Short mmCIF file of C-alpha atoms (C1' of nucleotides) in Angstrom, two decimals:
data_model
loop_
_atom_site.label_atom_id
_atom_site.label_comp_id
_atom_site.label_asym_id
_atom_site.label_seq_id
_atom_site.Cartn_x
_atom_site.Cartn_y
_atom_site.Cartn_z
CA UNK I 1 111.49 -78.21 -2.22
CA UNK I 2 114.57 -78.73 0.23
CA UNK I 3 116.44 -81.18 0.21
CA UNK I 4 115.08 -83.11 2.99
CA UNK I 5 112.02 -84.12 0.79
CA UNK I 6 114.07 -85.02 -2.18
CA UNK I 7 116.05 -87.37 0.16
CA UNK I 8 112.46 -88.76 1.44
CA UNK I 9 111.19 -89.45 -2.15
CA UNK I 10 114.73 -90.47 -3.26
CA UNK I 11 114.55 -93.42 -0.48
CA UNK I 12 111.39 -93.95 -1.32
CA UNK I 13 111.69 -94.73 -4.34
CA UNK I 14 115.06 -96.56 -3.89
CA UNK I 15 113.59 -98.67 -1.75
CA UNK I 16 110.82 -99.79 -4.26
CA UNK I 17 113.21 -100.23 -6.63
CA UNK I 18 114.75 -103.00 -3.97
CA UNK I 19 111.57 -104.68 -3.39
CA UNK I 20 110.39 -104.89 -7.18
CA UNK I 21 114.03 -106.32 -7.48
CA UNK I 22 113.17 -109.07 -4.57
CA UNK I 23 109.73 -109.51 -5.84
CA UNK I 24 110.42 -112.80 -7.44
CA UNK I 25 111.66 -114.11 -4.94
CA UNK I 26 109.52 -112.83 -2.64
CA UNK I 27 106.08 -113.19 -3.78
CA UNK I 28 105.02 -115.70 -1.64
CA UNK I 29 106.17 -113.63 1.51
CA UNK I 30 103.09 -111.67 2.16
CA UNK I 31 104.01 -110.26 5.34
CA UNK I 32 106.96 -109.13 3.86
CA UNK I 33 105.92 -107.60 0.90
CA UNK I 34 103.06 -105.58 3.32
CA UNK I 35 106.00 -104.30 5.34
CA UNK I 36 107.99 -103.31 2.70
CA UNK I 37 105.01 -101.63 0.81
CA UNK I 38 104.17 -99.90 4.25
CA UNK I 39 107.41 -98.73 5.03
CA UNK I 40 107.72 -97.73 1.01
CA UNK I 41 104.30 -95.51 1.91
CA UNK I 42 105.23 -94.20 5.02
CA UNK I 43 108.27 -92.82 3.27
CA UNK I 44 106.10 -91.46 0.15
CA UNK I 45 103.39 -90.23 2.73
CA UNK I 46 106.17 -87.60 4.95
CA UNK I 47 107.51 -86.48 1.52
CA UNK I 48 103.94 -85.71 0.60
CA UNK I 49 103.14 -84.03 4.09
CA UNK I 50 105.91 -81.77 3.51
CA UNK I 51 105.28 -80.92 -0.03
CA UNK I 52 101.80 -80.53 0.65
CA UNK I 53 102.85 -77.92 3.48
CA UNK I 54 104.76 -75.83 0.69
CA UNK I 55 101.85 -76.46 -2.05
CA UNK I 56 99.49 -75.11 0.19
CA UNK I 57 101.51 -71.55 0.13
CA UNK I 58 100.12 -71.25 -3.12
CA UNK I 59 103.96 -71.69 -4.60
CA UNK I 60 104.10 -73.89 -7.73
CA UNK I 61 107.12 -75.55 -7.01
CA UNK I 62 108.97 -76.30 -10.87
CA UNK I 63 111.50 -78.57 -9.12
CA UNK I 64 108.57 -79.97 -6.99
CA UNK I 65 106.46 -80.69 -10.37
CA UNK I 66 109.83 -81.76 -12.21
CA UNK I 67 110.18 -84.93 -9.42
CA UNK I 68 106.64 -85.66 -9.74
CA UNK I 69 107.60 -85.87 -14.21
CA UNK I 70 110.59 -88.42 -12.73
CA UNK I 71 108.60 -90.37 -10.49
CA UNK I 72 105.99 -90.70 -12.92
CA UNK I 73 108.54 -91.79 -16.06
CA UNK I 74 110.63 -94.30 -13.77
CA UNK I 75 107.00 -95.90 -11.76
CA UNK I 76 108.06 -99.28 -11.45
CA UNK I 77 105.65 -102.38 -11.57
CA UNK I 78 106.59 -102.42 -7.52
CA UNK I 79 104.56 -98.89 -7.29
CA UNK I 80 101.82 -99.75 -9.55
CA UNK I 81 100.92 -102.47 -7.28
CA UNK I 82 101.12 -100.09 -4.03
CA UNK I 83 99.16 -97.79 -6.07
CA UNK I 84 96.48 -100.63 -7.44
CA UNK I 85 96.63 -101.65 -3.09
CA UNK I 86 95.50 -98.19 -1.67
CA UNK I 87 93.36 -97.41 -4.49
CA UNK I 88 90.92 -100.45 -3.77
CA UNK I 89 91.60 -100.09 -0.39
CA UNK I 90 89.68 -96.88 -0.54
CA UNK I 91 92.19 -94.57 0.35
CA UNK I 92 94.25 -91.90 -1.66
CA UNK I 93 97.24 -93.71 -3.67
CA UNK I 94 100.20 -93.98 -2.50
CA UNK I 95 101.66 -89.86 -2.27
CA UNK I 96 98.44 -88.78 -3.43
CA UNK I 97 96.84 -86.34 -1.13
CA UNK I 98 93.27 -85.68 -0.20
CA UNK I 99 93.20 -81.86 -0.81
CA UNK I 100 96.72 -81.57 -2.30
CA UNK I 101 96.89 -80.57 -5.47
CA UNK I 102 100.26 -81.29 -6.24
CA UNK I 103 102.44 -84.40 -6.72
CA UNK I 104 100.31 -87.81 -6.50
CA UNK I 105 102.26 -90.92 -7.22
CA UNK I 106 100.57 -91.69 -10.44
CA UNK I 107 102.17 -91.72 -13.87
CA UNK I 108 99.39 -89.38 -15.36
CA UNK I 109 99.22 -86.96 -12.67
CA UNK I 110 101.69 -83.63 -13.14
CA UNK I 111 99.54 -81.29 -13.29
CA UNK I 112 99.10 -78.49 -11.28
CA UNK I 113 95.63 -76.65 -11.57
CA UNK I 114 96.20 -73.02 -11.94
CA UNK I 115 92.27 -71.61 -12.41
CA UNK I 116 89.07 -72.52 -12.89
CA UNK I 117 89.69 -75.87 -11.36
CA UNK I 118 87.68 -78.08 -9.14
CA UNK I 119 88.86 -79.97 -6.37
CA UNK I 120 89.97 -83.11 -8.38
CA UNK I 121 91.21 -84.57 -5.38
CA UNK I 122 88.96 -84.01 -2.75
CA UNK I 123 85.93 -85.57 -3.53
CA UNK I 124 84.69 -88.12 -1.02
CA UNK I 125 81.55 -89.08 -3.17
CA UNK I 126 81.36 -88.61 -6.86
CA UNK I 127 81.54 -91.70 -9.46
CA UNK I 128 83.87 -93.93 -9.59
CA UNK I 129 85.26 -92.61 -12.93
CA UNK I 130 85.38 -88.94 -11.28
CA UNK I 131 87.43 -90.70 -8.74
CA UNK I 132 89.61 -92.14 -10.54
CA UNK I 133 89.92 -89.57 -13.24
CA UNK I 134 90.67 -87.31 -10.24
CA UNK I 135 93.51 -89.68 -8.93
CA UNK I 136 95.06 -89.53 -12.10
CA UNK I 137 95.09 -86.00 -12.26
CA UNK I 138 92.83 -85.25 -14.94
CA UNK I 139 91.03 -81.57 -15.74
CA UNK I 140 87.64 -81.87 -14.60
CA UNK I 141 86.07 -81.41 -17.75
CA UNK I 142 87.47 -84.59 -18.92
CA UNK I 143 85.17 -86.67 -16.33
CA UNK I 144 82.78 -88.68 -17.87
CA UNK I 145 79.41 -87.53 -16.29
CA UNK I 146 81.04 -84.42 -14.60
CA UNK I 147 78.96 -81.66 -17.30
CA UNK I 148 80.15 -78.52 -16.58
CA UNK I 149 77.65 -76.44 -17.44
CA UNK I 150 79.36 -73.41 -18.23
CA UNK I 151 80.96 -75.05 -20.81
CA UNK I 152 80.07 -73.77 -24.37
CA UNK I 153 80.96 -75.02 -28.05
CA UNK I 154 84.42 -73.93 -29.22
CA UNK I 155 82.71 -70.71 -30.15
CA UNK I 156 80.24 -70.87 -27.74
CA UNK I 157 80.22 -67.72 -26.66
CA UNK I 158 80.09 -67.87 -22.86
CA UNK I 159 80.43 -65.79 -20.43
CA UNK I 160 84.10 -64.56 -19.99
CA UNK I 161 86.34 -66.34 -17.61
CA UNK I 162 88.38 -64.64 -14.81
CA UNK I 163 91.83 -65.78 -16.91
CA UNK I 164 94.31 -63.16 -16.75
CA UNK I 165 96.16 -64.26 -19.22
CA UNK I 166 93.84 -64.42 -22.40
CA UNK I 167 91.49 -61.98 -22.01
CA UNK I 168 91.03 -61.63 -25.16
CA UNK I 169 88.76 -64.50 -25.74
CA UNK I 170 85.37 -64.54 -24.25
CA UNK I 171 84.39 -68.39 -24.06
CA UNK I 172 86.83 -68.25 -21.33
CA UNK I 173 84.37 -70.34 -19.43
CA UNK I 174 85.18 -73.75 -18.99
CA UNK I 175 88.31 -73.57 -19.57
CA UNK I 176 91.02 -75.19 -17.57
CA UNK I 177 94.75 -74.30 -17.00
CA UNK I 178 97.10 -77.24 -16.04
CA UNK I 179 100.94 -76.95 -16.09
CA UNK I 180 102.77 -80.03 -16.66
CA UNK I 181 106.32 -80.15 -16.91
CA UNK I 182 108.06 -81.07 -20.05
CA UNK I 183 108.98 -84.51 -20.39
CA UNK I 184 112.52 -85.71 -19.03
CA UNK I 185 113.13 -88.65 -20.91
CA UNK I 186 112.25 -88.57 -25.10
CA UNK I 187 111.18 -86.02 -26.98
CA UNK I 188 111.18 -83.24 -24.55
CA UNK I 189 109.21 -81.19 -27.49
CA UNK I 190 106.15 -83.09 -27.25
CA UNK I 191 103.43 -82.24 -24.34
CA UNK I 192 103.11 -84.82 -21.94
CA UNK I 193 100.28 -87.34 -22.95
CA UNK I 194 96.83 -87.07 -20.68
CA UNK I 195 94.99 -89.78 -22.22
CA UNK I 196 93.20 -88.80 -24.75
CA UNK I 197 93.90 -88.49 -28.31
CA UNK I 198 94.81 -85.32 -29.95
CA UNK I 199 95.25 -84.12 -34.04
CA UNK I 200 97.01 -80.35 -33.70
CA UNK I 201 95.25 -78.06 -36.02
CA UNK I 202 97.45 -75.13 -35.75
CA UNK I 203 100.54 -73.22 -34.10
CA UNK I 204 100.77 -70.17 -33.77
CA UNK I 205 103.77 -67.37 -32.23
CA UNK I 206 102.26 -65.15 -29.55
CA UNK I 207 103.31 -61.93 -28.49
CA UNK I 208 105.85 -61.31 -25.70
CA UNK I 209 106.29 -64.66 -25.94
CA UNK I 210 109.68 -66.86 -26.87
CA UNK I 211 107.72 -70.01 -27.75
CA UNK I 212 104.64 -70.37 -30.12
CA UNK I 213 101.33 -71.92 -28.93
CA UNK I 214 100.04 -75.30 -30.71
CA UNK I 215 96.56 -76.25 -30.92
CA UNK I 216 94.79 -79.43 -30.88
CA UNK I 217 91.44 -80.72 -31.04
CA UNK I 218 89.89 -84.17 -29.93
CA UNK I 219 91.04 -86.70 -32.11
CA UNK I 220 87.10 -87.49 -32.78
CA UNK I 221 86.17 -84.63 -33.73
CA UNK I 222 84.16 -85.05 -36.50
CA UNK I 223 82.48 -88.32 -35.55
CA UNK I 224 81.64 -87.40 -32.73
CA UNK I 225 81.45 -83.73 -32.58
CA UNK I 226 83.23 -83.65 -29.58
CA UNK I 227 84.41 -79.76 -29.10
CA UNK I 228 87.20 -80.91 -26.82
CA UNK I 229 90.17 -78.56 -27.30
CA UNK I 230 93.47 -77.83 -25.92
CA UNK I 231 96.43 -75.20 -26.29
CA UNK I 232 99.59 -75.91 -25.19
CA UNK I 233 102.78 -73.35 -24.22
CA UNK I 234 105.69 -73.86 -23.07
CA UNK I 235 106.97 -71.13 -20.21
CA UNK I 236 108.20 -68.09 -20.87
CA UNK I 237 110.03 -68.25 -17.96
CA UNK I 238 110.31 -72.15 -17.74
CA UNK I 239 110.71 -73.62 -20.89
CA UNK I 240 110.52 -77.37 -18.90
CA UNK I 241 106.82 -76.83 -18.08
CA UNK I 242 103.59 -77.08 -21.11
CA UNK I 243 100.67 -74.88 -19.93
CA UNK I 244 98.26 -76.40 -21.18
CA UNK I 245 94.48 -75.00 -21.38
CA UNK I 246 91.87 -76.73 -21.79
CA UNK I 247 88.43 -76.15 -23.88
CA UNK I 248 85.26 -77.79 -23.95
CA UNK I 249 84.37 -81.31 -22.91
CA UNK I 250 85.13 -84.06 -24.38
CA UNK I 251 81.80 -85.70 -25.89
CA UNK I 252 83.16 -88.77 -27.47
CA UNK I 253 83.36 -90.54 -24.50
CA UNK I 254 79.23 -90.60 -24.33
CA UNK I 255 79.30 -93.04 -27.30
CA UNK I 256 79.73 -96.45 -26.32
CA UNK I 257 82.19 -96.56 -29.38
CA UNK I 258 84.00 -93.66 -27.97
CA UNK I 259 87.35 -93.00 -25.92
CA UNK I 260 86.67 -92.29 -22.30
CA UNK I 261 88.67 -91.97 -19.27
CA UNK I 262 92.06 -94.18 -19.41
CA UNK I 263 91.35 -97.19 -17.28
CA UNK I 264 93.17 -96.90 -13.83
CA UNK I 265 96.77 -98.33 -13.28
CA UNK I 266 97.04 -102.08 -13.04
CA UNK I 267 95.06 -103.79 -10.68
CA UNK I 268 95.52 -107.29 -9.52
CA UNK I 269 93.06 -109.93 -10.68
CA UNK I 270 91.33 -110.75 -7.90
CA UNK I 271 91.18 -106.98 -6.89
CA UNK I 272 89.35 -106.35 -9.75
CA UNK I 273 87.35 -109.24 -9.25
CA UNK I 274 86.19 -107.85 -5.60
CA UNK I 275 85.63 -104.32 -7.42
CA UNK I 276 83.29 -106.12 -9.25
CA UNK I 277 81.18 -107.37 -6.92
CA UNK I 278 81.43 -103.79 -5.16
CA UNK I 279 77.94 -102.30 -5.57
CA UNK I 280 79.32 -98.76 -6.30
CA UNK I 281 81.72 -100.24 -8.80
CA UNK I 282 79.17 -102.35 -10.36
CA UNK I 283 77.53 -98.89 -11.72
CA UNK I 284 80.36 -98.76 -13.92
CA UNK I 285 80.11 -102.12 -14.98
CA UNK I 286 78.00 -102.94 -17.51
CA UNK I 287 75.61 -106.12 -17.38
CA UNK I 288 74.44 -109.03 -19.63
CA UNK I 289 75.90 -107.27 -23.23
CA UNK I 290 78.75 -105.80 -22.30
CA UNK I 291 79.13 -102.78 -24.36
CA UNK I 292 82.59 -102.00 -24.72
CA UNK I 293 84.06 -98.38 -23.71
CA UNK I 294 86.94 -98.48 -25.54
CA UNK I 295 89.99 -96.31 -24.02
CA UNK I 296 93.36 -94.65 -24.76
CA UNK I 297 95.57 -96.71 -24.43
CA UNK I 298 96.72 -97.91 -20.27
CA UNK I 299 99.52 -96.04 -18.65
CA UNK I 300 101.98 -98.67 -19.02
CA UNK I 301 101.07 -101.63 -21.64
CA UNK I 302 103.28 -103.35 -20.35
CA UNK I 303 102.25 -103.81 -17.37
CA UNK I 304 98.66 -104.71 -18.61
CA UNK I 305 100.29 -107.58 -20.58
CA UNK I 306 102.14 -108.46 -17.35
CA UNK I 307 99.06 -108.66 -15.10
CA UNK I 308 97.29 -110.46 -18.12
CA UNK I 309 100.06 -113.37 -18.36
CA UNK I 310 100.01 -113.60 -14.24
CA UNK I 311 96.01 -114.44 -14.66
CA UNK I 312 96.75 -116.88 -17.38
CA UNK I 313 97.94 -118.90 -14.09
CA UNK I 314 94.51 -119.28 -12.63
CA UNK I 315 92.81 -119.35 -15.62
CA UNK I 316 94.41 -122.74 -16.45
CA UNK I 317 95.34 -124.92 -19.05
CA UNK I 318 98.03 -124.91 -21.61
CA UNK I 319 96.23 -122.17 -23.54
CA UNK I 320 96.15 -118.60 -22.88
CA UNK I 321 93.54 -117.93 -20.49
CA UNK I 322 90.31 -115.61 -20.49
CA UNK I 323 90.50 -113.05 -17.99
CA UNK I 324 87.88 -110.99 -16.96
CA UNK I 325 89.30 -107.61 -17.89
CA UNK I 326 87.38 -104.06 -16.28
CA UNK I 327 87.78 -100.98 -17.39
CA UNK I 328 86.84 -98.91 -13.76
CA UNK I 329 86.76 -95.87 -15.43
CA UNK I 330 83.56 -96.95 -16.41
CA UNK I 331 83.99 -98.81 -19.39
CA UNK I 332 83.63 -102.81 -19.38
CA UNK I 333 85.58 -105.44 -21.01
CA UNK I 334 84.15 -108.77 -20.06
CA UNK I 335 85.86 -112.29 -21.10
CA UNK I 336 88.44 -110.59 -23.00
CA UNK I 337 90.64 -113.00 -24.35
CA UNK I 338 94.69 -112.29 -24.27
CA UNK I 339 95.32 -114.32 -27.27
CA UNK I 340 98.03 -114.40 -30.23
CA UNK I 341 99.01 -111.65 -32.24
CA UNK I 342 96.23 -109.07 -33.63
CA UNK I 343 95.56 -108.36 -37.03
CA UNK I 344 94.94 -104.77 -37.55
CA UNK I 345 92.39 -102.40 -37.43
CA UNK I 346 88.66 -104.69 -36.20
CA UNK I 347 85.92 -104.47 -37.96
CA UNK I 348 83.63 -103.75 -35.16
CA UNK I 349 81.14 -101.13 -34.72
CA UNK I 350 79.00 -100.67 -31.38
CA UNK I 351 80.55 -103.78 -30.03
CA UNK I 352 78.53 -105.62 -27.90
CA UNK I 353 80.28 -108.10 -27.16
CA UNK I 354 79.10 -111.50 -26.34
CA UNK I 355 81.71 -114.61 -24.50
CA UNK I 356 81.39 -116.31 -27.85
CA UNK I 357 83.40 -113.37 -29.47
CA UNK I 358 86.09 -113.72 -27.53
CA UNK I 359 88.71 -114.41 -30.67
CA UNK I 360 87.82 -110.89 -31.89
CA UNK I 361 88.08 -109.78 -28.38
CA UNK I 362 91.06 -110.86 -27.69
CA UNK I 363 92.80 -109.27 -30.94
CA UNK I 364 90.76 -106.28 -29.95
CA UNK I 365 92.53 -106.58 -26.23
CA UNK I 366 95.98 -107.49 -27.86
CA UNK I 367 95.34 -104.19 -30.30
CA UNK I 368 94.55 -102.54 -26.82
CA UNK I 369 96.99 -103.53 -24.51
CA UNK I 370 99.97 -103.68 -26.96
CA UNK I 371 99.80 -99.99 -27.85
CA UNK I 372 101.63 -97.64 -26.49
CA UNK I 373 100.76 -94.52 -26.46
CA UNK I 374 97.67 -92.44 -25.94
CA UNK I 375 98.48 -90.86 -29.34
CA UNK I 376 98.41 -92.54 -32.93
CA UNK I 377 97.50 -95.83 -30.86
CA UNK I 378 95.63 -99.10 -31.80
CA UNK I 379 92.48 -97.52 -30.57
CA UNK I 380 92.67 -95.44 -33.72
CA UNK I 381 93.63 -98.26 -35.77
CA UNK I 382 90.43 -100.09 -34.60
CA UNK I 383 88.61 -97.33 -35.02
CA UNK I 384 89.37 -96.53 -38.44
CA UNK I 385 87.52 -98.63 -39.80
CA UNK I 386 84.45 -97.08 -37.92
CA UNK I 387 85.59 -93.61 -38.65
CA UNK I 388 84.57 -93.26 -42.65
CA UNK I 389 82.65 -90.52 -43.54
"C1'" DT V 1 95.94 -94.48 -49.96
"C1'" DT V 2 94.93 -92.68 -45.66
"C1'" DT V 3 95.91 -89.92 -41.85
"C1'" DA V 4 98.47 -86.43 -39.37
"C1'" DT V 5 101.17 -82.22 -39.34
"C1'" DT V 6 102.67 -77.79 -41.00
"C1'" DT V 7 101.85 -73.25 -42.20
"C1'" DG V 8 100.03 -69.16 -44.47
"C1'" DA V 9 95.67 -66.90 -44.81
"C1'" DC V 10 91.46 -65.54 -43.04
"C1'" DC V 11 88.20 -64.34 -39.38
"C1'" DA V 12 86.56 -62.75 -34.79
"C1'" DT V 13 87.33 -60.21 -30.85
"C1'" DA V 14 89.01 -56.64 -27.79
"C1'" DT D 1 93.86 -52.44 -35.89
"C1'" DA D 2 96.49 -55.83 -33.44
"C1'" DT D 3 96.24 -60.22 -31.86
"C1'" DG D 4 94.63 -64.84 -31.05
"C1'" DG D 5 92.13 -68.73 -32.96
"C1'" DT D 6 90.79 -71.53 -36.84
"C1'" DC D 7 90.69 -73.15 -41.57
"C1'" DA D 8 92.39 -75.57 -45.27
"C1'" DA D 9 95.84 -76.57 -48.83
"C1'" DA D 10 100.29 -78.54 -49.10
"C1'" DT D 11 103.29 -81.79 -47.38
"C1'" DA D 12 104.96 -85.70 -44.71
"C1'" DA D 13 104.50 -90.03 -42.67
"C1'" DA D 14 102.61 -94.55 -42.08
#
DNA sequence: TTTATTTGACCATA
DNA sequence: TATGGTCAAATAAA
């Protein structure tokens, strides 16, 4: 990457740094705040152009992938909202690219596909949760409705894969390479979270190789059988970056119980509520008794309890306020409460939940939104109670 | 007490 | 037979 894109994204983001700083006082100030956010994009958009022109030499750029890690870990509230903007607004998110498959302004997208992948990005149809599981950079087989069928069990037993790199296993089908660089901030150890929960089963030193590979499986394994699987390496040659392969799909998400896709960024209130009368969005959303999808936890909790205190201003009165919360990645959370302080795990099974449960719903949402990470979260906590054997 | 991680042993595959 | 992948007991953490 030269240094003329690093100067692009550096003013980018230094200039969305200045307008989240003015944001209070300029809230009010639409046409201000749409300049700002367009000039923010414009900036965002040539640094994309000209990374996109390098990606497309087939070069994975480490330095590249390394700013996309630091714009990820220091996305302000400022870019969520430009983010939450264009994704509504139907086109790519701010950075993102339409056939890029590199750096996309998201805090979950790294990634860089390396085999076996599908165009994540490029899809002008597809559901709603493919979309947005695309936009945030996920492996394909982690798209709710998205089967592969060449998937198999985790001994399946498939036909082998074109990898070059394991060909010693022959259920290479289905698999799915994605390097992510290490984390810059925290425990640099730890592979970048991609939403979904994972319990490591085993590690293990390879040959020729300086660091050993770990091994997960799906968190819900057992209840749900889901063969989900993932390795993760660090680089030989660049200890910074995980390669991580993925295994199998992830089942658990076809229980109503079950994790699915992580909901998309935060997304204004009344965005959401003209997503929900948007007949391809309504798909997704599910009617009278709303079954609850739960999720990992949101990219930044935060920022969920943020946008949940801003609604509590039209939802009136001295109380905090129901808000009508939607999971677009195809789980629903309707009349969810954001209420006191949860208890812990919920003793709820298939929730259905109805408006008159909205005290459990809003511990459940409190449990939800105030976790924060993917990993060891409150999901697990409120599903612990459903998870005895 | 429950759940997650570590790690040595075992098994399957090339 | 070497190597990678998984199991499961031991241990740690919550």
């Amino acid at each position: 990457m030269d240094i003329e894109t690093i100067t692009l994204i550096t003013q980018g983001c230094k200039m969305a740094k200045d307008l989240e700083a003015t944001l209070p006082n300029m809230a009010t100030q639409h046409e201000y705040l749409l300049n700002s956010c367009n000039e923010i994009i414009s900036v965002f958009i040539r640094a994309k152009e000209r990374i996109n022109s390098k990606a497309q030499m087939g070069v994975y750029d480490p330095i590249a992938s390394g700013v996309a890690e630091w714009l990820s870990s220091s996305q302000t509230p400022a870019m969520h909202l430009l983010q939450a903007q264009h994704l509504l607004a139907g086109g790519p998110a701010p950075g993102s690219s339409s056939t890029s498959r590199n750096i996309v302004f998201d805090p979950k997208v790294k990634g860089v596909l390396m085999q076996d992948d599908q165009d994540l990005e490029g899809g002008a149809g597809g559901t709603l949760a493919e979309v947005v599981a695309a936009r945030r950079g996920f492996p394909a087989n982690m798209v709710p409705e998205v089967a592969d069928a060449t998937t198999s069990g985790p001994r399946g037993g498939g036909a082998s894969s074109s990898s070059s790199q394991r060909p010693r296993r022959r259920d290479g089908a289905g698999t799915r390479v994605v390097r992510e660089p290490a984390p810059q901030m925290g425990n640099t150890e730890i592979p970048p979270e991609d939403g979904f929960t994972w319990r490591k089963y085993g590690q293990k030193a390879i040959l020729h190789s300086r660091f050993p590979r770990s091994y997960f499986r799906c968190t819900h394994q057992k209840l749900y059988k889901c063969p989900a699987k993932k390795q993760v390496q660090r680089l030989d040659t660049d200890p910074n970056t995980f390669e991580i392969t993925y295994r199998g799909d992830h089942t658990c998400h076809l229980s109503s119980t079950a994790p699915s896709v992580p909901p998309p960024p935060l997304l204004l209130h009344n965005q959401l509520i003209a997503a929900q009368q948007d007949a391809t969005l309504l798909h997704h959303i599910s009617a009278a008794t709303s079954t609850v999808n739960l999720t990992p936890a949101p990219p930044s909790s935060v920022l969920m309890t943020q946008w949940l205190s801003m609604d509590i201003g039209t939802g009136g009165g001295g109380q905090r306020a129901t808000s009508n919360i939607i999971d677009l990645a195809g789980a629903s959370i309707t009349n969810a409460a954001a209420a006191g302080p949860s208890g812990s795990g919920l003793p709820f099974g298939r929730a259905h939940i109805n408006v008159e449960e909205q005290p459990r719903v809003a511990d459940m949402a409190d449990a939800m939104f105030n976790s924060g990470s993917s990993s060891n979260n409150s999901m697990d906590l409120i599903f612990s109670s459903m998870d005895n054997k």
